[in-house]
Short mmCIF file of C-alpha atoms in Angstrom, two decimals:
data_model
loop_
_atom_site.label_atom_id
_atom_site.label_comp_id
_atom_site.label_asym_id
_atom_site.label_seq_id
_atom_site.Cartn_x
_atom_site.Cartn_y
_atom_site.Cartn_z
CA MET A 242 80.95 107.98 91.91
CA SER A 243 79.40 109.77 94.86
CA LEU A 244 80.70 109.73 98.42
CA ASN A 245 77.87 107.48 99.58
CA GLU A 246 78.38 105.06 96.70
CA HIS A 247 82.09 104.72 97.32
CA PRO A 248 83.12 101.35 98.77
CA CYS A 249 85.54 103.10 101.12
CA GLU A 250 83.57 105.87 102.79
CA VAL A 251 84.80 108.49 105.23
CA PRO A 252 85.43 106.73 108.57
CA PRO A 253 82.72 107.22 111.20
CA THR A 254 85.38 108.91 113.34
CA LEU A 255 85.26 111.87 110.96
CA VAL A 256 81.49 111.86 110.61
CA GLU A 257 80.64 111.39 114.28
CA ALA A 258 83.42 113.36 115.90
CA GLY A 259 81.48 114.26 118.99
CA GLY A 260 79.45 117.13 117.61
CA LYS A 261 79.18 119.56 114.76
CA GLY A 262 81.28 122.59 114.09
CA LEU A 263 84.56 121.14 115.33
CA ARG A 264 87.76 122.97 114.53
CA ILE A 265 89.84 120.42 112.63
CA GLY A 266 93.50 120.76 111.68
CA ILE A 267 94.52 118.98 108.47
CA VAL A 268 98.14 117.87 108.45
CA THR A 269 99.48 117.12 104.99
CA VAL A 270 102.88 117.50 103.33
CA TRP A 271 102.54 121.27 103.04
CA GLN A 272 106.16 121.60 101.93
CA TRP A 273 105.26 119.79 98.69
CA ILE A 274 102.71 122.50 97.97
CA CYS A 275 105.22 125.19 98.98
CA ARG A 276 108.20 123.83 97.08
CA GLN A 277 106.80 121.64 94.30
CA ASP A 278 104.05 121.77 91.72
CA ASN A 279 102.31 118.68 93.10
CA TYR A 280 98.76 118.35 91.80
CA GLY A 281 97.95 115.36 94.03
CA SER A 282 98.97 117.05 97.27
CA LEU A 283 96.95 120.15 96.50
CA LEU A 284 93.76 118.52 95.21
CA GLN A 285 93.54 115.84 97.91
CA ALA A 286 93.83 118.56 100.59
CA TYR A 287 91.10 120.57 98.85
CA ALA A 288 88.73 117.59 98.55
CA LEU A 289 89.25 116.50 102.16
CA GLN A 290 88.65 120.01 103.42
CA LYS A 291 85.47 120.43 101.35
CA THR A 292 84.15 117.10 102.63
CA LEU A 293 84.74 118.07 106.25
CA GLN A 294 83.02 121.40 105.62
CA ARG A 295 80.01 119.57 104.18
CA LEU A 296 79.89 117.56 107.41
CA GLY A 297 79.53 120.83 109.32
CA HIS A 298 83.08 121.21 110.67
CA ARG A 299 85.62 124.04 110.42
CA PRO A 300 88.79 122.53 108.95
CA GLU A 301 91.99 124.32 108.06
CA VAL A 302 95.21 123.10 106.46
CA ILE A 303 98.11 123.55 108.88
CA ARG A 304 101.06 125.28 107.24
CA LEU A 305 103.82 122.92 108.35
CA ALA A 306 106.69 124.85 106.80
CA SER A 307 109.03 127.56 107.92
CA ALA A 308 108.46 131.15 106.86
CA ARG A 309 111.66 130.89 104.79
CA GLU A 310 110.30 127.93 102.84
CA GLU A 311 107.08 129.78 102.06
CA ARG A 312 108.99 132.89 100.95
CA ARG A 313 111.21 130.82 98.67
CA ARG A 314 108.14 129.34 96.98
CA ALA A 315 106.59 132.76 96.46
CA TRP A 316 109.73 134.25 94.84
CA SER A 317 111.62 133.05 91.80
CA PRO A 318 115.00 134.42 90.64
CA PRO A 319 115.20 135.93 87.14
CA THR A 320 115.46 133.28 84.42
CA PRO A 321 118.90 134.44 83.10
CA TYR A 322 120.33 133.89 86.59
CA LEU A 323 118.75 130.42 86.79
CA ARG A 324 120.08 129.49 83.34
CA LEU A 325 123.59 130.49 84.36
CA ARG A 326 123.46 128.61 87.66
CA MET A 327 122.05 125.53 85.92
CA TRP A 328 124.91 125.38 83.43
CA LEU A 329 127.53 125.98 86.12
CA ALA A 330 126.13 123.36 88.49
CA VAL A 331 126.75 119.62 88.33
CA GLY A 332 124.84 116.51 89.40
CA ARG A 333 121.80 116.94 91.64
CA LYS A 334 122.29 120.70 91.94
CA ARG A 335 122.05 121.06 88.18
CA ARG A 336 118.82 119.09 88.16
CA SER A 337 117.45 121.31 90.95
CA TYR A 338 118.19 124.48 88.98
CA ARG A 339 116.64 122.93 85.87
CA VAL A 340 113.39 122.33 87.78
CA ARG A 341 113.41 125.90 89.14
CA LEU A 342 113.99 127.27 85.64
CA ARG A 343 111.06 125.30 84.24
CA ARG A 344 108.81 126.65 86.99
CA ALA A 345 109.91 130.20 86.24
CA LEU A 346 109.20 129.73 82.53
CA HIS A 347 105.84 128.04 83.09
CA PRO A 348 104.21 129.39 86.29
CA ARG A 349 101.15 127.37 87.28
CA GLY A 350 99.69 129.22 90.25
CA PHE A 351 99.82 126.45 92.86
CA MET A 352 100.27 128.76 95.84
CA ARG A 353 97.65 131.16 94.49
CA PHE A 354 95.21 128.23 94.29
CA ALA A 355 96.06 127.25 97.87
CA ARG A 356 95.50 130.76 99.20
CA GLU A 357 92.23 131.23 97.30
CA HIS A 358 90.63 127.81 97.79
CA LEU A 359 92.06 126.36 101.01
CA ALA A 360 91.35 127.54 104.53
CA LEU A 361 94.91 127.89 105.85
CA SER A 362 96.10 128.18 109.42
CA GLU A 363 97.07 131.67 110.52
CA TRP A 364 100.24 130.27 112.04
CA ASN A 365 103.03 128.28 110.45
CA ALA A 366 106.03 126.36 111.73
CA ALA A 367 108.37 123.68 110.49
CA GLY A 368 107.50 120.31 111.99
CA GLU A 369 110.65 120.12 114.06
CA THR A 370 109.93 123.54 115.58
CA LEU A 371 106.26 122.99 116.46
CA PRO A 372 105.50 125.07 119.56
CA PRO A 373 104.42 123.12 122.67
CA GLY A 374 100.69 122.56 122.74
CA ALA A 375 100.26 123.41 119.04
CA TRP A 376 97.72 120.61 118.63
CA GLY A 377 95.68 122.03 121.51
CA ARG A 378 94.26 124.68 119.16
CA TYR A 379 92.05 122.02 117.54
CA ASP A 380 89.19 119.75 118.53
CA ALA A 381 90.44 117.10 116.08
CA LEU A 382 93.37 116.46 113.76
CA VAL A 383 93.40 114.61 110.43
CA ALA A 384 96.67 113.52 108.82
CA GLY A 385 96.74 112.55 105.17
CA SER A 386 97.19 111.67 102.44
CA ASP A 387 99.76 111.95 99.67
CA GLN A 388 102.82 109.93 100.84
CA ILE A 389 102.49 111.50 104.27
CA TRP A 390 104.35 108.63 105.94
CA LEU A 391 107.21 108.66 103.43
CA ASP A 392 109.21 110.52 106.08
CA PRO A 393 108.22 108.96 109.44
CA GLU A 394 108.24 112.17 111.44
CA PRO A 395 106.19 112.54 114.67
CA TRP A 396 104.07 115.43 113.35
CA TYR A 397 102.84 113.27 110.44
CA PHE A 398 101.59 110.76 113.04
CA LEU A 399 100.02 113.67 115.01
CA ALA A 400 102.22 112.89 118.00
CA GLY A 401 102.28 115.62 120.63
CA GLU A 402 100.42 117.21 123.48
CA GLY A 403 96.72 117.97 123.50
CA PRO A 404 93.46 116.09 124.15
CA CYS A 405 92.10 116.36 120.59
CA ARG A 406 91.00 113.33 118.58
CA ARG A 407 93.54 112.23 115.94
CA VAL A 408 92.79 110.42 112.67
CA ALA A 409 95.09 109.21 109.89
CA TYR A 410 93.03 109.29 106.69
CA ALA A 411 94.21 107.62 103.46
CA ALA A 412 97.80 107.64 104.72
CA SER A 413 100.30 106.61 102.07
CA ARG A 414 103.94 105.57 101.58
CA PRO A 415 105.89 102.88 99.68
CA TRP A 416 104.50 99.91 101.61
CA GLU A 417 106.50 97.12 99.94
CA THR A 418 109.68 97.92 101.83
CA PRO A 419 108.85 99.59 105.16
CA SER A 420 112.02 101.04 106.59
CA GLU A 421 113.25 100.41 110.10
CA ALA A 422 112.57 104.07 110.88
CA PHE A 423 108.94 103.75 109.75
CA THR A 424 108.49 100.54 111.75
CA ARG A 425 109.74 102.24 114.92
CA ALA A 426 107.65 105.34 114.28
CA PHE A 427 104.45 103.41 113.59
CA ARG A 428 104.79 101.28 116.72
CA ALA A 429 105.56 104.35 118.83
CA TRP A 430 102.90 106.78 117.56
CA ALA A 431 100.11 104.81 115.88
CA PRO A 432 98.57 103.84 119.28
CA GLY A 433 97.76 107.52 119.77
CA LEU A 434 95.54 107.61 116.66
CA SER A 435 91.79 107.15 117.09
CA ALA A 436 91.42 105.67 113.59
CA ILE A 437 93.74 104.74 110.74
CA SER A 438 93.01 104.26 107.06
CA VAL A 439 95.45 103.82 104.17
CA ARG A 440 95.26 104.64 100.48
CA GLU A 441 96.87 101.50 99.05
CA GLU A 442 95.76 97.92 99.62
CA GLU A 443 99.34 96.91 100.46
CA GLY A 444 99.23 99.30 103.40
CA VAL A 445 96.54 97.23 105.13
CA ALA A 446 98.81 94.18 105.50
CA CYS A 447 101.84 96.32 106.34
CA CYS A 448 100.12 98.19 109.19
CA ALA A 449 98.39 95.03 110.43
CA ALA A 450 101.79 93.33 110.73
CA LEU A 451 102.91 96.28 112.88
CA GLY A 452 99.96 96.02 115.25
CA ARG A 453 97.09 98.15 113.81
CA ARG A 454 94.79 96.96 111.03
CA PRO A 455 93.61 100.03 109.09
CA ALA A 456 90.65 100.57 106.79
CA TRP A 457 91.40 100.71 103.07
CA VAL A 458 90.07 103.88 101.41
CA ALA A 459 90.49 105.63 98.09
CA ASP A 460 92.48 108.77 97.44
CA PRO A 461 90.76 111.78 99.07
CA THR A 462 90.25 113.41 95.67
CA LEU A 463 87.49 110.82 95.14
CA LEU A 464 85.56 112.22 98.10
CA LEU A 465 84.17 114.70 95.55
CA THR A 466 82.09 113.45 92.65
CA GLU A 467 82.90 114.04 89.01
CA ALA A 468 80.02 116.52 88.86
CA GLN A 469 81.44 118.45 91.83
CA TRP A 470 84.90 118.63 90.28
CA ARG A 471 83.46 119.77 86.93
CA ALA A 472 81.34 122.42 88.62
CA PHE A 473 84.38 123.67 90.51
CA ALA A 474 86.65 123.71 87.45
CA GLY A 475 84.10 125.40 85.18
CA GLU A 476 84.89 125.76 81.50
CA ALA A 477 88.67 125.87 81.44
CA PRO A 478 90.16 127.96 78.62
CA ARG A 479 92.07 125.90 76.08
CA ARG A 480 95.68 126.95 75.77
CA ARG A 481 98.98 125.42 74.90
CA VAL A 482 100.90 124.35 78.00
CA ALA A 483 104.35 122.77 78.16
CA TYR A 484 104.66 119.74 80.40
CA PHE A 485 107.97 118.00 80.97
CA VAL A 486 107.54 114.23 80.86
CA ARG A 487 110.94 113.24 79.53
CA GLU A 488 111.86 111.39 82.72
CA PHE A 489 108.77 109.15 82.53
CA PRO A 490 109.05 105.69 80.93
CA ALA A 491 108.32 105.61 77.19
CA ALA A 492 105.03 103.71 77.68
CA VAL A 493 103.79 106.37 80.13
CA ARG A 494 104.77 109.16 77.73
CA ARG A 495 102.77 107.51 74.95
CA LEU A 496 99.70 107.24 77.23
CA LEU A 497 100.00 110.89 78.24
CA ALA A 498 100.39 112.00 74.62
CA ALA A 499 97.32 110.01 73.55
CA ARG A 500 95.28 111.42 76.43
CA ALA A 501 96.35 114.99 75.64
CA GLU A 502 95.40 114.53 71.98
CA ARG A 503 91.91 113.26 72.94
CA LEU A 504 91.42 116.27 75.21
CA GLY A 505 92.47 118.61 72.42
#
């Protein structure tokens, strides 16, 4: 499905942002790309950036993470060390070491993809240490998408100094049970947004009840057509890859196994 055919198109605020060639900062959950192998976070940022580039703008993904977090993601301890720490740990720490061991055994190149295919900001800072006037570097800001309002922090609502236009695009979170913290954050910072859209239909009613009725749009990955994704991916080499799906429900595991078999 093409961008123009999609029932939830890019908001006019992004298309008619007061001129071409605007410098646009994309705020997403960069820590998930730094610390986790999250396909959704990475691909939605790529698709949104490509779409803004096609509209004639100059977007870049803002690296909202500390230098320490980025260094930790780039370096992995030797696997014997991780095995030992995993077996010595208990509870949540053991699970954390198990995840780190799996990543070391099966590297997937997420950060390499980000560096090669995303335009990244030259500067980085953790959200809570954003320098004053950081938003003033940009003509416009876009926040989205993947669960960006799960943690209702001010930087994910683009709160801060600067005259730039601010848009929440395909914002997402668990809408069924909005927390008190999210309610306070939305009422405090949503008025500063020029336009709001959400990824899930439930988000429309939730935000409307809090004072702003958003547009309902699809996940940003659908901003690119199937043909565009296939052209970008090329002919991927077939190889055996280990994926860990043990924690998924049995029905989901069966669906994934059937899909993998069809794909060969």
